[in-house]
Coordinates of C-alpha atoms in Angstrom, one line a residue:
M1 CA -19.4 -6.5 -3.9
N2 CA -17.2 -7.6 -0.7
I3 CA -16.6 -4.9 1.9
I4 CA -13.8 -4.7 4.7
K5 CA -15.3 -4.1 7.6
V6 CA -12.2 -3.7 10.1
N7 CA -9.0 -1.5 9.0
P8 CA -6.3 -4.4 7.8
L9 CA -4.3 -1.3 9.3
T10 CA -5.4 -1.6 12.2
Q11 CA -4.4 -5.3 12.9
I12 CA -1.3 -4.0 11.8
N13 CA 2.4 -3.9 15.3
N14 CA 3.3 -0.1 15.3
S15 CA 6.7 -1.5 14.5
D16 CA 5.7 -3.2 11.1
K17 CA 3.8 -1.0 9.6
I18 CA 7.1 1.0 10.2
R19 CA 8.8 -2.2 9.1
F20 CA 5.7 -1.5 5.3
S21 CA 6.9 2.4 5.2
C22 CA 10.3 0.8 4.5
F23 CA 9.9 -1.8 2.0
C24 CA 7.0 -0.4 -0.6
G25 CA 8.9 4.0 0.3
L26 CA 5.6 5.2 1.3
R27 CA 4.2 7.9 3.4
I28 CA 2.0 6.9 6.6
N29 CA -0.5 9.3 5.3
D30 CA 0.1 6.5 1.8
I31 CA -0.6 3.6 3.6
I32 CA -3.1 5.0 5.6
S33 CA -5.4 5.4 2.3
L34 CA -4.4 2.5 0.4
R35 CA -6.8 0.6 -0.4
W36 CA -7.6 -3.3 -2.1
K37 CA -8.8 -1.4 -5.4
D38 CA -5.0 0.2 -5.7
M39 CA -3.7 -3.5 -6.2
F40 CA -2.9 -5.5 -9.0
V41 CA -0.6 -8.3 -10.4
D42 CA 1.1 -7.5 -13.5
S43 CA 3.0 -10.4 -14.7
E44 CA 3.5 -12.0 -11.6
Q45 CA 4.5 -9.4 -10.1
Y46 CA 2.8 -8.0 -7.6
C47 CA 2.5 -3.9 -7.5
L48 CA 0.0 -0.9 -6.2
A49 CA -1.0 2.5 -7.5
V50 CA -1.6 4.7 -5.6
Y51 CA -1.4 9.4 -5.8
M52 CA 1.1 9.7 -3.3
Q53 CA -0.6 12.4 -0.9
K54 CA 1.5 15.3 -0.8
T55 CA 1.7 15.7 -4.3
Q56 CA -0.8 14.3 -6.0
K57 CA -0.3 15.1 -9.4
H58 CA 0.9 11.7 -11.5
L59 CA -0.2 8.3 -10.4
I60 CA 2.6 6.4 -9.5
Y61 CA 3.3 3.1 -9.8
L62 CA 5.0 0.8 -7.4
P63 CA 6.3 -3.1 -7.4
L64 CA 6.3 -4.6 -4.0
S65 CA 8.9 -6.8 -2.8
P66 CA 8.7 -10.4 -1.6
E67 CA 10.1 -7.9 2.2
T68 CA 6.8 -5.8 1.4
L69 CA 4.4 -8.4 0.7
K70 CA 5.1 -10.7 4.0

């Protein structure tokens, strides 16, 4: 089992965190709660499966654009 010892979000500049939020459409709290297990590939398309913290009602599948993956 791989364990990430450092939160990757702390390694990203603040300006890039905002840019990621704009490209994926998630709120900062939803981004902070992301885990590697939330990402998957579906027909060569990278996606996220997340419960948005504000609603927690529905699991959403969010395809990631090339800009978001950068």
